[in-house]
C-alpha cells in the first residue's frame, strides 16, 4: 500500500511563487514515475510534470521554465516549486504515482493565483 499526503499551496498574486510537497508512505519500491496533475474549475485534470526514479524530469509546455519538480534524498517526498505564477495556474494540484499498475493520488491542494 502507498499513501500520498500533500502540503503547501494557497493564495498568491500573479508572479509569485509557491511550493507543494507530496510525502509518500509505504513501500516506494517499484515506483518509477512521480507525477503532478492539476484540475482547474470546469476543466479536465491535466498532467503538469513528472520525475522518474533516474531523476529525469518532464514538463507540460504551459509550465516549462516556471515549475520545477524535485525529490528528497530518500525519494519519499516530491516537491513542486512553482514560480512566476499566472492566474491560469489556478487549480487543485494532485500528486500521483503508479505502482504495480495501480494509481495512487494525493488528497489535492488548492492553488489560487490572483490577478
PDB file of N, CA and C in Angstrom:
ATOM      1  N   UNK A   1       0.829  -1.196   0.000  1.00  0.00           N
ATOM      2  CA  UNK A   1       0.000   0.000   0.000  1.00  0.00           C
ATOM      3  C   UNK A   1       0.864   1.246   0.000  1.00  0.00           C
ATOM      4  N   UNK A   2       0.372   2.251  -0.669  1.00  0.00           N
ATOM      5  CA  UNK A   2       1.058   3.521  -0.772  1.00  0.00           C
ATOM      6  C   UNK A   2       0.063   4.620  -0.417  1.00  0.00           C
ATOM      7  N   UNK A   3       0.516   5.581   0.347  1.00  0.00           N
ATOM      8  CA  UNK A   3      -0.317   6.746   0.662  1.00  0.00           C
ATOM      9  C   UNK A   3       0.450   8.007   0.316  1.00  0.00           C
ATOM     10  N   UNK A   4      -0.261   8.961  -0.234  1.00  0.00           N
ATOM     11  CA  UNK A   4       0.343  10.226  -0.630  1.00  0.00           C
ATOM     12  C   UNK A   4      -0.342  11.346   0.139  1.00  0.00           C
ATOM     13  N   UNK A   5       0.438  12.136   0.838  1.00  0.00           N
ATOM     14  CA  UNK A   5      -0.096  13.250   1.614  1.00  0.00           C
ATOM     15  C   UNK A   5       0.560  14.536   1.128  1.00  0.00           C
ATOM     16  N   UNK A   6      -0.261  15.473   0.725  1.00  0.00           N
ATOM     17  CA  UNK A   6       0.225  16.725   0.159  1.00  0.00           C
ATOM     18  C   UNK A   6       0.201  17.844   1.196  1.00  0.00           C
ATOM     19  N   UNK A   7       1.069  18.818   0.958  1.00  0.00           N
ATOM     20  CA  UNK A   7       1.056  20.041   1.762  1.00  0.00           C
ATOM     21  C   UNK A   7       1.523  21.192   0.888  1.00  0.00           C
ATOM     22  N   UNK A   8       1.287  22.393   1.372  1.00  0.00           N
ATOM     23  CA  UNK A   8       1.653  23.585   0.617  1.00  0.00           C
ATOM     24  C   UNK A   8       0.443  24.152  -0.082  1.00  0.00           C
ATOM     25  N   UNK A   9       0.689  24.996  -1.033  1.00  0.00           N
ATOM     26  CA  UNK A   9      -0.394  25.628  -1.768  1.00  0.00           C
ATOM     27  C   UNK A   9      -0.897  26.866  -1.065  1.00  0.00           C
ATOM     28  N   UNK A  10      -1.990  27.426  -1.588  1.00  0.00           N
ATOM     29  CA  UNK A  10      -2.578  28.616  -1.003  1.00  0.00           C
ATOM     30  C   UNK A  10      -2.869  29.672  -2.035  1.00  0.00           C
ATOM     31  N   UNK A  11      -2.906  30.909  -1.565  1.00  0.00           N
ATOM     32  CA  UNK A  11      -3.246  32.058  -2.415  1.00  0.00           C
ATOM     33  C   UNK A  11      -2.000  32.906  -2.631  1.00  0.00           C
ATOM     34  N   UNK A  12      -1.774  33.293  -3.878  1.00  0.00           N
ATOM     35  CA  UNK A  12      -0.611  34.107  -4.211  1.00  0.00           C
ATOM     36  C   UNK A  12      -0.984  35.046  -5.350  1.00  0.00           C
ATOM     37  N   UNK A  13      -0.291  36.176  -5.424  1.00  0.00           N
ATOM     38  CA  UNK A  13      -0.538  37.110  -6.516  1.00  0.00           C
ATOM     39  C   UNK A  13       0.204  36.670  -7.774  1.00  0.00           C
ATOM     40  N   UNK A  14      -0.246  37.175  -8.891  1.00  0.00           N
ATOM     41  CA  UNK A  14       0.435  36.911 -10.167  1.00  0.00           C
ATOM     42  C   UNK A  14       1.917  37.249 -10.059  1.00  0.00           C
ATOM     43  N   UNK A  15       2.736  36.317 -10.537  1.00  0.00           N
ATOM     44  CA  UNK A  15       4.177  36.492 -10.469  1.00  0.00           C
ATOM     45  C   UNK A  15       4.811  35.915  -9.226  1.00  0.00           C
ATOM     46  N   UNK A  16       4.003  35.486  -8.295  1.00  0.00           N
ATOM     47  CA  UNK A  16       4.508  34.930  -7.047  1.00  0.00           C
ATOM     48  C   UNK A  16       4.919  33.472  -7.181  1.00  0.00           C
ATOM     49  N   UNK A  17       5.310  32.916  -6.044  1.00  0.00           N
ATOM     50  CA  UNK A  17       5.798  31.537  -6.013  1.00  0.00           C
ATOM     51  C   UNK A  17       5.123  30.752  -4.894  1.00  0.00           C
ATOM     52  N   UNK A  18       5.025  29.458  -5.121  1.00  0.00           N
ATOM     53  CA  UNK A  18       4.537  28.527  -4.110  1.00  0.00           C
ATOM     54  C   UNK A  18       5.292  27.218  -4.271  1.00  0.00           C
ATOM     55  N   UNK A  19       5.342  26.461  -3.193  1.00  0.00           N
ATOM     56  CA  UNK A  19       5.927  25.134  -3.266  1.00  0.00           C
ATOM     57  C   UNK A  19       4.962  24.116  -2.675  1.00  0.00           C
ATOM     58  N   UNK A  20       4.758  23.050  -3.421  1.00  0.00           N
ATOM     59  CA  UNK A  20       3.938  21.935  -2.967  1.00  0.00           C
ATOM     60  C   UNK A  20       4.844  20.771  -2.594  1.00  0.00           C
ATOM     61  N   UNK A  21       4.393  20.003  -1.607  1.00  0.00           N
ATOM     62  CA  UNK A  21       5.110  18.799  -1.205  1.00  0.00           C
ATOM     63  C   UNK A  21       4.170  17.612  -1.262  1.00  0.00           C
ATOM     64  N   UNK A  22       4.732  16.474  -1.534  1.00  0.00           N
ATOM     65  CA  UNK A  22       3.964  15.221  -1.564  1.00  0.00           C
ATOM     66  C   UNK A  22       4.812  14.170  -0.860  1.00  0.00           C
ATOM     67  N   UNK A  23       4.350  13.736   0.289  1.00  0.00           N
ATOM     68  CA  UNK A  23       5.072  12.725   1.050  1.00  0.00           C
ATOM     69  C   UNK A  23       4.439  11.368   0.796  1.00  0.00           C
ATOM     70  N   UNK A  24       5.268  10.438   0.383  1.00  0.00           N
ATOM     71  CA  UNK A  24       4.809   9.104   0.023  1.00  0.00           C
ATOM     72  C   UNK A  24       5.172   8.146   1.153  1.00  0.00           C
ATOM     73  N   UNK A  25       4.182   7.482   1.706  1.00  0.00           N
ATOM     74  CA  UNK A  25       4.429   6.498   2.759  1.00  0.00           C
ATOM     75  C   UNK A  25       4.121   5.111   2.226  1.00  0.00           C
ATOM     76  N   UNK A  26       4.634   4.117   2.928  1.00  0.00           N
ATOM     77  CA  UNK A  26       4.501   2.753   2.448  1.00  0.00           C
ATOM     78  C   UNK A  26       5.692   2.389   1.600  1.00  0.00           C
ATOM     79  N   UNK A  27       5.601   1.278   0.924  1.00  0.00           N
ATOM     80  CA  UNK A  27       6.710   0.819   0.111  1.00  0.00           C
ATOM     81  C   UNK A  27       6.799   1.596  -1.198  1.00  0.00           C
ATOM     82  N   UNK A  28       7.934   2.244  -1.404  1.00  0.00           N
ATOM     83  CA  UNK A  28       8.114   3.018  -2.639  1.00  0.00           C
ATOM     84  C   UNK A  28       8.873   2.217  -3.691  1.00  0.00           C
ATOM     85  N   UNK A  29       9.178   0.973  -3.344  1.00  0.00           N
ATOM     86  CA  UNK A  29       9.839   0.128  -4.336  1.00  0.00           C
ATOM     87  C   UNK A  29       8.950  -0.021  -5.562  1.00  0.00           C
ATOM     88  N   UNK A  30       9.557  -0.057  -6.700  1.00  0.00           N
ATOM     89  CA  UNK A  30       8.875  -0.277  -7.973  1.00  0.00           C
ATOM     90  C   UNK A  30       8.038   0.913  -8.430  1.00  0.00           C
ATOM     91  N   UNK A  31       8.149   2.050  -7.756  1.00  0.00           N
ATOM     92  CA  UNK A  31       7.525   3.266  -8.280  1.00  0.00           C
ATOM     93  C   UNK A  31       8.517   3.907  -9.233  1.00  0.00           C
ATOM     94  N   UNK A  32       8.104   4.053 -10.470  1.00  0.00           N
ATOM     95  CA  UNK A  32       9.012   4.567 -11.487  1.00  0.00           C
ATOM     96  C   UNK A  32       8.861   6.078 -11.642  1.00  0.00           C
ATOM     97  N   UNK A  33       7.609   6.523 -11.775  1.00  0.00           N
ATOM     98  CA  UNK A  33       7.348   7.931 -12.016  1.00  0.00           C
ATOM     99  C   UNK A  33       6.563   8.521 -10.853  1.00  0.00           C
ATOM    100  N   UNK A  34       6.923   9.721 -10.492  1.00  0.00           N
ATOM    101  CA  UNK A  34       6.167  10.556  -9.563  1.00  0.00           C
ATOM    102  C   UNK A  34       5.679  11.747 -10.385  1.00  0.00           C
ATOM    103  N   UNK A  35       4.395  11.976 -10.357  1.00  0.00           N
ATOM    104  CA  UNK A  35       3.819  12.993 -11.236  1.00  0.00           C
ATOM    105  C   UNK A  35       2.970  13.990 -10.452  1.00  0.00           C
ATOM    106  N   UNK A  36       2.824  15.158 -11.037  1.00  0.00           N
ATOM    107  CA  UNK A  36       1.864  16.157 -10.565  1.00  0.00           C
ATOM    108  C   UNK A  36       0.843  16.412 -11.664  1.00  0.00           C
ATOM    109  N   UNK A  37      -0.409  16.480 -11.281  1.00  0.00           N
ATOM    110  CA  UNK A  37      -1.508  16.849 -12.154  1.00  0.00           C
ATOM    111  C   UNK A  37      -2.215  18.049 -11.532  1.00  0.00           C
ATOM    112  N   UNK A  38      -3.068  18.671 -12.334  1.00  0.00           N
ATOM    113  CA  UNK A  38      -3.903  19.743 -11.798  1.00  0.00           C
ATOM    114  C   UNK A  38      -5.258  19.730 -12.492  1.00  0.00           C
ATOM    115  N   UNK A  39      -6.242  20.269 -11.795  1.00  0.00           N
ATOM    116  CA  UNK A  39      -7.582  20.362 -12.360  1.00  0.00           C
ATOM    117  C   UNK A  39      -8.152  21.719 -12.024  1.00  0.00           C
ATOM    118  N   UNK A  40      -8.375  22.495 -13.063  1.00  0.00           N
ATOM    119  CA  UNK A  40      -8.977  23.812 -12.905  1.00  0.00           C
ATOM    120  C   UNK A  40     -10.494  23.679 -12.929  1.00  0.00           C
ATOM    121  N   UNK A  41     -11.202  24.654 -12.374  1.00  0.00           N
ATOM    122  CA  UNK A  41     -12.667  24.582 -12.352  1.00  0.00           C
ATOM    123  C   UNK A  41     -13.242  24.416 -13.753  1.00  0.00           C
ATOM    124  N   UNK A  42     -14.096  23.436 -13.910  1.00  0.00           N
ATOM    125  CA  UNK A  42     -14.756  23.207 -15.190  1.00  0.00           C
ATOM    126  C   UNK A  42     -13.897  22.567 -16.255  1.00  0.00           C
ATOM    127  N   UNK A  43     -12.686  22.152 -15.887  1.00  0.00           N
ATOM    128  CA  UNK A  43     -11.780  21.547 -16.866  1.00  0.00           C
ATOM    129  C   UNK A  43     -11.379  20.147 -16.429  1.00  0.00           C
ATOM    130  N   UNK A  44     -10.846  19.393 -17.376  1.00  0.00           N
ATOM    131  CA  UNK A  44     -10.371  18.056 -17.056  1.00  0.00           C
ATOM    132  C   UNK A  44      -9.023  18.129 -16.345  1.00  0.00           C
ATOM    133  N   UNK A  45      -8.744  17.097 -15.605  1.00  0.00           N
ATOM    134  CA  UNK A  45      -7.449  17.009 -14.953  1.00  0.00           C
ATOM    135  C   UNK A  45      -6.359  16.891 -16.018  1.00  0.00           C
ATOM    136  N   UNK A  46      -5.273  17.635 -15.838  1.00  0.00           N
ATOM    137  CA  UNK A  46      -4.202  17.601 -16.808  1.00  0.00           C
ATOM    138  C   UNK A  46      -2.870  17.318 -16.126  1.00  0.00           C
ATOM    139  N   UNK A  47      -2.007  16.645 -16.854  1.00  0.00           N
ATOM    140  CA  UNK A  47      -0.671  16.352 -16.370  1.00  0.00           C
ATOM    141  C   UNK A  47       0.172  17.629 -16.384  1.00  0.00           C
ATOM    142  N   UNK A  48       0.975  17.811 -15.338  1.00  0.00           N
ATOM    143  CA  UNK A  48       1.805  19.003 -15.214  1.00  0.00           C
ATOM    144  C   UNK A  48       3.283  18.673 -15.375  1.00  0.00           C
ATOM    145  N   UNK A  49       3.740  17.674 -14.621  1.00  0.00           N
ATOM    146  CA  UNK A  49       5.161  17.358 -14.638  1.00  0.00           C
ATOM    147  C   UNK A  49       5.386  15.990 -14.015  1.00  0.00           C
ATOM    148  N   UNK A  50       6.564  15.437 -14.234  1.00  0.00           N
ATOM    149  CA  UNK A  50       6.905  14.163 -13.636  1.00  0.00           C
ATOM    150  C   UNK A  50       8.403  14.025 -13.463  1.00  0.00           C
ATOM    151  N   UNK A  51       8.782  13.157 -12.537  1.00  0.00           N
ATOM    152  CA  UNK A  51      10.183  12.823 -12.326  1.00  0.00           C
ATOM    153  C   UNK A  51      10.256  11.317 -12.135  1.00  0.00           C
ATOM    154  N   UNK A  52      11.249  10.687 -12.776  1.00  0.00           N
ATOM    155  CA  UNK A  52      11.338   9.240 -12.630  1.00  0.00           C
ATOM    156  C   UNK A  52      12.445   8.847 -11.667  1.00  0.00           C
ATOM    157  N   UNK A  53      12.541   7.567 -11.449  1.00  0.00           N
ATOM    158  CA  UNK A  53      13.485   7.064 -10.445  1.00  0.00           C
ATOM    159  C   UNK A  53      14.931   7.354 -10.823  1.00  0.00           C
ATOM    160  N   UNK A  54      15.161   7.653 -12.098  1.00  0.00           N
ATOM    161  CA  UNK A  54      16.504   8.032 -12.531  1.00  0.00           C
ATOM    162  C   UNK A  54      16.780   9.512 -12.403  1.00  0.00           C
ATOM    163  N   UNK A  55      15.774  10.255 -11.947  1.00  0.00           N
ATOM    164  CA  UNK A  55      15.923  11.695 -11.804  1.00  0.00           C
ATOM    165  C   UNK A  55      15.601  12.491 -13.052  1.00  0.00           C
ATOM    166  N   UNK A  56      15.148  11.821 -14.094  1.00  0.00           N
ATOM    167  CA  UNK A  56      14.772  12.526 -15.312  1.00  0.00           C
ATOM    168  C   UNK A  56      13.422  13.209 -15.123  1.00  0.00           C
ATOM    169  N   UNK A  57      13.291  14.389 -15.664  1.00  0.00           N
ATOM    170  CA  UNK A  57      12.076  15.175 -15.495  1.00  0.00           C
ATOM    171  C   UNK A  57      11.446  15.518 -16.836  1.00  0.00           C
ATOM    172  N   UNK A  58      10.168  15.813 -16.786  1.00  0.00           N
ATOM    173  CA  UNK A  58       9.441  16.228 -17.978  1.00  0.00           C
ATOM    174  C   UNK A  58       8.367  17.208 -17.538  1.00  0.00           C
ATOM    175  N   UNK A  59       8.051  18.154 -18.418  1.00  0.00           N
ATOM    176  CA  UNK A  59       7.108  19.209 -18.066  1.00  0.00           C
ATOM    177  C   UNK A  59       6.128  19.461 -19.193  1.00  0.00           C
ATOM    178  N   UNK A  60       4.920  19.828 -18.820  1.00  0.00           N
ATOM    179  CA  UNK A  60       3.961  20.305 -19.808  1.00  0.00           C
ATOM    180  C   UNK A  60       4.460  21.640 -20.342  1.00  0.00           C
ATOM    181  N   UNK A  61       4.219  21.919 -21.620  1.00  0.00           N
ATOM    182  CA  UNK A  61       4.702  23.178 -22.204  1.00  0.00           C
ATOM    183  C   UNK A  61       4.236  24.414 -21.447  1.00  0.00           C
ATOM    184  N   UNK A  62       3.045  24.342 -20.863  1.00  0.00           N
ATOM    185  CA  UNK A  62       2.488  25.516 -20.189  1.00  0.00           C
ATOM    186  C   UNK A  62       3.234  25.897 -18.920  1.00  0.00           C
ATOM    187  N   UNK A  63       4.019  24.970 -18.364  1.00  0.00           N
ATOM    188  CA  UNK A  63       4.714  25.262 -17.106  1.00  0.00           C
ATOM    189  C   UNK A  63       6.226  25.197 -17.248  1.00  0.00           C
ATOM    190  N   UNK A  64       6.704  24.740 -18.369  1.00  0.00           N
ATOM    191  CA  UNK A  64       8.146  24.578 -18.550  1.00  0.00           C
ATOM    192  C   UNK A  64       8.856  25.908 -18.394  1.00  0.00           C
ATOM    193  N   UNK A  65       9.925  25.893 -17.608  1.00  0.00           N
ATOM    194  CA  UNK A  65      10.672  27.118 -17.339  1.00  0.00           C
ATOM    195  C   UNK A  65      10.176  27.874 -16.123  1.00  0.00           C
ATOM    196  N   UNK A  66       9.007  27.524 -15.630  1.00  0.00           N
ATOM    197  CA  UNK A  66       8.441  28.185 -14.446  1.00  0.00           C
ATOM    198  C   UNK A  66       8.320  27.243 -13.256  1.00  0.00           C
ATOM    199  N   UNK A  67       8.022  25.983 -13.527  1.00  0.00           N
ATOM    200  CA  UNK A  67       7.845  24.990 -12.483  1.00  0.00           C
ATOM    201  C   UNK A  67       9.052  24.054 -12.457  1.00  0.00           C
ATOM    202  N   UNK A  68       9.369  23.564 -11.252  1.00  0.00           N
ATOM    203  CA  UNK A  68      10.455  22.607 -11.105  1.00  0.00           C
ATOM    204  C   UNK A  68      10.023  21.485 -10.171  1.00  0.00           C
ATOM    205  N   UNK A  69      10.161  20.265 -10.651  1.00  0.00           N
ATOM    206  CA  UNK A  69       9.877  19.113  -9.819  1.00  0.00           C
ATOM    207  C   UNK A  69      11.195  18.573  -9.285  1.00  0.00           C
ATOM    208  N   UNK A  70      11.177  18.164  -8.033  1.00  0.00           N
ATOM    209  CA  UNK A  70      12.383  17.600  -7.424  1.00  0.00           C
ATOM    210  C   UNK A  70      11.953  16.601  -6.372  1.00  0.00           C
ATOM    211  N   UNK A  71      12.927  15.907  -5.823  1.00  0.00           N
ATOM    212  CA  UNK A  71      12.598  14.927  -4.808  1.00  0.00           C
ATOM    213  C   UNK A  71      13.616  14.960  -3.677  1.00  0.00           C
ATOM    214  N   UNK A  72      13.170  14.486  -2.514  1.00  0.00           N
ATOM    215  CA  UNK A  72      14.073  14.396  -1.399  1.00  0.00           C
ATOM    216  C   UNK A  72      15.044  13.243  -1.596  1.00  0.00           C
ATOM    217  N   UNK A  73      16.062  13.209  -0.790  1.00  0.00           N
ATOM    218  CA  UNK A  73      17.117  12.210  -0.954  1.00  0.00           C
ATOM    219  C   UNK A  73      16.611  10.791  -0.759  1.00  0.00           C
ATOM    220  N   UNK A  74      15.593  10.618   0.026  1.00  0.00           N
ATOM    221  CA  UNK A  74      15.077   9.278   0.304  1.00  0.00           C
ATOM    222  C   UNK A  74      13.944   8.894  -0.633  1.00  0.00           C
ATOM    223  N   UNK A  75      13.640   9.754  -1.569  1.00  0.00           N
ATOM    224  CA  UNK A  75      12.588   9.503  -2.561  1.00  0.00           C
ATOM    225  C   UNK A  75      11.199   9.401  -1.941  1.00  0.00           C
ATOM    226  N   UNK A  76      11.055   9.730  -0.674  1.00  0.00           N
ATOM    227  CA  UNK A  76       9.712   9.641  -0.124  1.00  0.00           C
ATOM    228  C   UNK A  76       9.001  10.987  -0.107  1.00  0.00           C
ATOM    229  N   UNK A  77       9.645  12.014  -0.609  1.00  0.00           N
ATOM    230  CA  UNK A  77       8.999  13.309  -0.738  1.00  0.00           C
ATOM    231  C   UNK A  77       9.327  13.890  -2.106  1.00  0.00           C
ATOM    232  N   UNK A  78       8.305  14.376  -2.759  1.00  0.00           N
ATOM    233  CA  UNK A  78       8.467  15.020  -4.053  1.00  0.00           C
ATOM    234  C   UNK A  78       7.935  16.441  -3.940  1.00  0.00           C
ATOM    235  N   UNK A  79       8.648  17.366  -4.543  1.00  0.00           N
ATOM    236  CA  UNK A  79       8.299  18.778  -4.441  1.00  0.00           C
ATOM    237  C   UNK A  79       7.931  19.346  -5.803  1.00  0.00           C
ATOM    238  N   UNK A  80       7.087  20.344  -5.773  1.00  0.00           N
ATOM    239  CA  UNK A  80       6.784  21.111  -6.979  1.00  0.00           C
ATOM    240  C   UNK A  80       6.967  22.584  -6.643  1.00  0.00           C
ATOM    241  N   UNK A  81       8.050  23.143  -7.143  1.00  0.00           N
ATOM    242  CA  UNK A  81       8.315  24.566  -6.979  1.00  0.00           C
ATOM    243  C   UNK A  81       7.690  25.308  -8.144  1.00  0.00           C
ATOM    244  N   UNK A  82       6.810  26.232  -7.843  1.00  0.00           N
ATOM    245  CA  UNK A  82       6.087  26.962  -8.886  1.00  0.00           C
ATOM    246  C   UNK A  82       6.448  28.440  -8.793  1.00  0.00           C
ATOM    247  N   UNK A  83       7.067  28.946  -9.836  1.00  0.00           N
ATOM    248  CA  UNK A  83       7.473  30.348  -9.892  1.00  0.00           C
ATOM    249  C   UNK A  83       6.725  31.068 -11.007  1.00  0.00           C
ATOM    250  N   UNK A  84       6.764  32.360 -10.950  1.00  0.00           N
ATOM    251  CA  UNK A  84       6.112  33.205 -11.961  1.00  0.00           C
ATOM    252  C   UNK A  84       4.689  32.718 -12.220  1.00  0.00           C
ATOM    253  N   UNK A  85       3.949  32.556 -11.167  1.00  0.00           N
ATOM    254  CA  UNK A  85       2.601  32.007 -11.280  1.00  0.00           C
ATOM    255  C   UNK A  85       1.666  32.960 -12.012  1.00  0.00           C
ATOM    256  N   UNK A  86       0.746  32.360 -12.743  1.00  0.00           N
ATOM    257  CA  UNK A  86      -0.240  33.095 -13.530  1.00  0.00           C
ATOM    258  C   UNK A  86      -1.641  32.711 -13.069  1.00  0.00           C
ATOM    259  N   UNK A  87      -2.616  33.558 -13.328  1.00  0.00           N
ATOM    260  CA  UNK A  87      -3.992  33.200 -12.948  1.00  0.00           C
ATOM    261  C   UNK A  87      -4.443  31.860 -13.545  1.00  0.00           C
ATOM    262  N   UNK A  88      -3.961  31.536 -14.739  1.00  0.00           N
ATOM    263  CA  UNK A  88      -4.354  30.276 -15.358  1.00  0.00           C
ATOM    264  C   UNK A  88      -3.731  29.053 -14.683  1.00  0.00           C
ATOM    265  N   UNK A  89      -2.835  29.272 -13.723  1.00  0.00           N
ATOM    266  CA  UNK A  89      -2.308  28.162 -12.929  1.00  0.00           C
ATOM    267  C   UNK A  89      -3.238  27.795 -11.777  1.00  0.00           C
ATOM    268  N   UNK A  90      -4.268  28.582 -11.577  1.00  0.00           N
ATOM    269  CA  UNK A  90      -5.222  28.299 -10.504  1.00  0.00           C
ATOM    270  C   UNK A  90      -5.884  26.952 -10.743  1.00  0.00           C
ATOM    271  N   UNK A  91      -5.781  26.073  -9.753  1.00  0.00           N
ATOM    272  CA  UNK A  91      -6.307  24.722  -9.884  1.00  0.00           C
ATOM    273  C   UNK A  91      -6.093  23.977  -8.571  1.00  0.00           C
ATOM    274  N   UNK A  92      -6.674  22.810  -8.514  1.00  0.00           N
ATOM    275  CA  UNK A  92      -6.324  21.865  -7.459  1.00  0.00           C
ATOM    276  C   UNK A  92      -5.212  20.979  -8.019  1.00  0.00           C
ATOM    277  N   UNK A  93      -4.138  20.879  -7.268  1.00  0.00           N
ATOM    278  CA  UNK A  93      -2.980  20.103  -7.708  1.00  0.00           C
ATOM    279  C   UNK A  93      -2.940  18.771  -6.966  1.00  0.00           C
ATOM    280  N   UNK A  94      -2.628  17.721  -7.714  1.00  0.00           N
ATOM    281  CA  UNK A  94      -2.591  16.371  -7.172  1.00  0.00           C
ATOM    282  C   UNK A  94      -1.259  15.713  -7.497  1.00  0.00           C
ATOM    283  N   UNK A  95      -0.680  15.034  -6.514  1.00  0.00           N
ATOM    284  CA  UNK A  95       0.466  14.190  -6.834  1.00  0.00           C
ATOM    285  C   UNK A  95      -0.038  12.779  -7.110  1.00  0.00           C
ATOM    286  N   UNK A  96       0.771  12.044  -7.849  1.00  0.00           N
ATOM    287  CA  UNK A  96       0.326  10.749  -8.369  1.00  0.00           C
ATOM    288  C   UNK A  96       1.516   9.821  -8.543  1.00  0.00           C
ATOM    289  N   UNK A  97       1.331   8.569  -8.192  1.00  0.00           N
ATOM    290  CA  UNK A  97       2.305   7.539  -8.527  1.00  0.00           C
ATOM    291  C   UNK A  97       1.536   6.319  -9.023  1.00  0.00           C
ATOM    292  N   UNK A  98       2.239   5.491  -9.764  1.00  0.00           N
ATOM    293  CA  UNK A  98       1.694   4.212 -10.199  1.00  0.00           C
ATOM    294  C   UNK A  98       2.621   3.117  -9.694  1.00  0.00           C
ATOM    295  N   UNK A  99       2.016   2.147  -9.051  1.00  0.00           N
ATOM    296  CA  UNK A  99       2.796   1.020  -8.553  1.00  0.00           C
ATOM    297  C   UNK A  99       2.054  -0.265  -8.878  1.00  0.00           C
ATOM    298  N   UNK A 100       2.750  -1.148  -9.586  1.00  0.00           N
ATOM    299  CA  UNK A 100       2.151  -2.426  -9.981  1.00  0.00           C
ATOM    300  C   UNK A 100       0.810  -2.222 -10.681  1.00  0.00           C
ATOM    301  N   UNK A 101       0.763  -1.216 -11.546  1.00  0.00           N
ATOM    302  CA  UNK A 101      -0.426  -0.976 -12.353  1.00  0.00           C
ATOM    303  C   UNK A 101      -1.553  -0.260 -11.636  1.00  0.00           C
ATOM    304  N   UNK A 102      -1.360   0.090 -10.403  1.00  0.00           N
ATOM    305  CA  UNK A 102      -2.411   0.784  -9.650  1.00  0.00           C
ATOM    306  C   UNK A 102      -1.985   2.226  -9.402  1.00  0.00           C
ATOM    307  N   UNK A 103      -2.932   3.142  -9.613  1.00  0.00           N
ATOM    308  CA  UNK A 103      -2.660   4.555  -9.393  1.00  0.00           C
ATOM    309  C   UNK A 103      -2.988   4.956  -7.957  1.00  0.00           C
ATOM    310  N   UNK A 104      -2.145   5.808  -7.412  1.00  0.00           N
ATOM    311  CA  UNK A 104      -2.370   6.383  -6.090  1.00  0.00           C
ATOM    312  C   UNK A 104      -2.324   7.894  -6.226  1.00  0.00           C
ATOM    313  N   UNK A 105      -3.233   8.555  -5.517  1.00  0.00           N
ATOM    314  CA  UNK A 105      -3.353  10.006  -5.615  1.00  0.00           C
ATOM    315  C   UNK A 105      -3.253  10.651  -4.239  1.00  0.00           C
ATOM    316  N   UNK A 106      -2.676  11.842  -4.230  1.00  0.00           N
ATOM    317  CA  UNK A 106      -2.750  12.672  -3.044  1.00  0.00           C
ATOM    318  C   UNK A 106      -4.145  13.254  -2.898  1.00  0.00           C
ATOM    319  N   UNK A 107      -4.362  13.934  -1.784  1.00  0.00           N
ATOM    320  CA  UNK A 107      -5.702  14.440  -1.485  1.00  0.00           C
ATOM    321  C   UNK A 107      -6.051  15.716  -2.249  1.00  0.00           C
ATOM    322  N   UNK A 108      -5.064  16.314  -2.884  1.00  0.00           N
ATOM    323  CA  UNK A 108      -5.304  17.542  -3.626  1.00  0.00           C
ATOM    324  C   UNK A 108      -4.995  18.766  -2.787  1.00  0.00           C
ATOM    325  N   UNK A 109      -4.446  19.787  -3.446  1.00  0.00           N
ATOM    326  CA  UNK A 109      -4.091  21.037  -2.781  1.00  0.00           C
ATOM    327  C   UNK A 109      -4.523  22.202  -3.664  1.00  0.00           C
ATOM    328  N   UNK A 110      -5.228  23.127  -3.095  1.00  0.00           N
ATOM    329  CA  UNK A 110      -5.702  24.281  -3.859  1.00  0.00           C
ATOM    330  C   UNK A 110      -4.586  25.300  -4.037  1.00  0.00           C
ATOM    331  N   UNK A 111      -4.404  25.718  -5.267  1.00  0.00           N
ATOM    332  CA  UNK A 111      -3.503  26.827  -5.606  1.00  0.00           C
ATOM    333  C   UNK A 111      -4.351  27.880  -6.308  1.00  0.00           C
ATOM    334  N   UNK A 112      -4.342  29.081  -5.762  1.00  0.00           N
ATOM    335  CA  UNK A 112      -5.105  30.182  -6.349  1.00  0.00           C
ATOM    336  C   UNK A 112      -4.165  31.342  -6.622  1.00  0.00           C
ATOM    337  N   UNK A 113      -4.164  31.794  -7.873  1.00  0.00           N
ATOM    338  CA  UNK A 113      -3.316  32.910  -8.283  1.00  0.00           C
ATOM    339  C   UNK A 113      -4.225  34.075  -8.643  1.00  0.00           C
ATOM    340  N   UNK A 114      -4.100  35.152  -7.901  1.00  0.00           N
ATOM    341  CA  UNK A 114      -4.951  36.321  -8.137  1.00  0.00           C
ATOM    342  C   UNK A 114      -4.279  37.263  -9.130  1.00  0.00           C
ATOM    343  N   UNK A 115      -5.118  37.915  -9.921  1.00  0.00           N
ATOM    344  CA  UNK A 115      -4.590  38.842 -10.941  1.00  0.00           C
ATOM    345  C   UNK A 115      -4.458  40.251 -10.392  1.00  0.00           C
TER     346      UNK A 115
END
